[in-house]
């Protein structure tokens, strides 16, 4: 995620995922994480549906997708 959403000079979709406060600010799609609500969190939905990471990048495993979902359900804390 960091390669496109944090390491480059201009984050894709104006979304920076390096810090929770930056992630919470959202991007072009506005809010991407709704703490406690994975189904309403664009980040989770796009990863779950295979839309992210983009083509050419390693896909998330089912365990990684579930981990992201649990993190959001637990409040997306760091």
C-alpha positions as YAML, in Angstrom:
chain: A
units: angstrom
residues:
- id: 1
  name: UNK
  ca: [0.00, 0.00, 0.00]
- id: 2
  name: UNK
  ca: [2.79, 2.44, 0.90]
- id: 3
  name: UNK
  ca: [4.32, 2.37, -2.57]
- id: 4
  name: UNK
  ca: [1.31, 4.10, -4.13]
- id: 5
  name: UNK
  ca: [-0.25, 5.62, -1.01]
- id: 6
  name: UNK
  ca: [2.59, 7.20, 0.88]
- id: 7
  name: UNK
  ca: [6.09, 6.73, -0.50]
- id: 8
  name: UNK
  ca: [5.65, 8.64, -3.74]
- id: 9
  name: UNK
  ca: [5.69, 12.42, -3.93]
- id: 10
  name: UNK
  ca: [2.00, 12.44, -4.86]
- id: 11
  name: UNK
  ca: [-0.11, 9.70, -3.26]
- id: 12
  name: UNK
  ca: [-2.48, 7.89, -5.62]
- id: 13
  name: UNK
  ca: [-6.03, 9.07, -5.10]
- id: 14
  name: UNK
  ca: [-4.68, 11.64, -2.62]
- id: 15
  name: UNK
  ca: [-4.69, 8.83, -0.02]
- id: 16
  name: UNK
  ca: [-1.75, 8.50, 2.37]
- id: 17
  name: UNK
  ca: [-1.89, 5.36, 4.51]
- id: 18
  name: UNK
  ca: [1.34, 5.82, 6.47]
- id: 19
  name: UNK
  ca: [-0.35, 7.22, 9.60]
- id: 20
  name: UNK
  ca: [-3.86, 6.74, 11.00]
- id: 21
  name: UNK
  ca: [-4.47, 10.50, 11.02]
- id: 22
  name: UNK
  ca: [-3.58, 10.64, 7.31]
- id: 23
  name: UNK
  ca: [-5.66, 7.56, 6.56]
- id: 24
  name: UNK
  ca: [-8.53, 9.11, 8.51]
- id: 25
  name: UNK
  ca: [-8.32, 12.23, 6.36]
- id: 26
  name: UNK
  ca: [-9.26, 10.07, 3.39]
- id: 27
  name: UNK
  ca: [-8.44, 10.84, -0.19]
- id: 28
  name: UNK
  ca: [-10.27, 11.62, -3.41]
- id: 29
  name: UNK
  ca: [-12.96, 9.16, -2.30]
- id: 30
  name: UNK
  ca: [-13.20, 10.93, 1.06]
- id: 31
  name: UNK
  ca: [-13.46, 8.63, 4.08]
- id: 32
  name: UNK
  ca: [-11.88, 5.25, 3.47]
- id: 33
  name: UNK
  ca: [-12.03, 3.78, 6.99]
- id: 34
  name: UNK
  ca: [-15.08, 3.90, 9.24]
- id: 35
  name: UNK
  ca: [-13.80, 2.60, 12.60]
- id: 36
  name: UNK
  ca: [-15.92, -0.30, 13.79]
- id: 37
  name: UNK
  ca: [-17.62, -0.78, 10.41]
- id: 38
  name: UNK
  ca: [-15.69, -2.82, 7.87]
- id: 39
  name: UNK
  ca: [-18.63, -3.04, 5.45]
- id: 40
  name: UNK
  ca: [-18.77, 0.77, 5.27]
- id: 41
  name: UNK
  ca: [-14.99, 1.15, 4.90]
- id: 42
  name: UNK
  ca: [-13.88, 1.69, 1.30]
- id: 43
  name: UNK
  ca: [-10.40, 0.40, 2.13]
- id: 44
  name: UNK
  ca: [-11.77, -2.97, 3.24]
- id: 45
  name: UNK
  ca: [-14.34, -3.23, 0.44]
- id: 46
  name: UNK
  ca: [-11.79, -2.52, -2.30]
- id: 47
  name: UNK
  ca: [-9.31, -5.05, -0.88]
- id: 48
  name: UNK
  ca: [-12.04, -7.66, -0.28]
- id: 49
  name: UNK
  ca: [-13.36, -7.26, -3.81]
- id: 50
  name: UNK
  ca: [-9.88, -7.56, -5.34]
- id: 51
  name: UNK
  ca: [-9.83, -3.97, -6.62]
- id: 52
  name: UNK
  ca: [-6.75, -3.25, -4.50]
- id: 53
  name: UNK
  ca: [-3.89, -3.72, -4.69]
- id: 54
  name: UNK
  ca: [-3.74, -2.84, -8.39]
- id: 55
  name: UNK
  ca: [-2.84, -5.27, -11.14]
- id: 56
  name: UNK
  ca: [0.82, -6.26, -11.01]
- id: 57
  name: UNK
  ca: [1.08, -5.98, -7.23]
- id: 58
  name: UNK
  ca: [0.84, -9.05, -4.98]
- id: 59
  name: UNK
  ca: [-2.75, -9.80, -4.02]
- id: 60
  name: UNK
  ca: [-3.82, -9.91, -0.39]
- id: 61
  name: UNK
  ca: [-4.42, -13.38, 0.99]
- id: 62
  name: UNK
  ca: [-7.80, -14.18, 2.53]
- id: 63
  name: UNK
  ca: [-6.10, -14.06, 5.95]
- id: 64
  name: UNK
  ca: [-4.75, -10.56, 5.23]
- id: 65
  name: UNK
  ca: [-8.18, -9.36, 4.09]
- id: 66
  name: UNK
  ca: [-9.71, -10.72, 7.29]
- id: 67
  name: UNK
  ca: [-6.99, -9.06, 9.36]
- id: 68
  name: UNK
  ca: [-7.79, -5.69, 7.78]
- id: 69
  name: UNK
  ca: [-11.48, -6.29, 8.48]
- id: 70
  name: UNK
  ca: [-10.85, -7.17, 12.13]
- id: 71
  name: UNK
  ca: [-8.58, -4.12, 12.54]
- id: 72
  name: UNK
  ca: [-11.37, -1.87, 11.26]
- id: 73
  name: UNK
  ca: [-14.02, -3.64, 13.38]
- id: 74
  name: UNK
  ca: [-11.80, -3.12, 16.44]
- id: 75
  name: UNK
  ca: [-11.66, 0.63, 15.84]
- id: 76
  name: UNK
  ca: [-8.73, 0.93, 13.39]
- id: 77
  name: UNK
  ca: [-6.33, 1.78, 16.22]
- id: 78
  name: UNK
  ca: [-2.56, 1.82, 16.00]
...
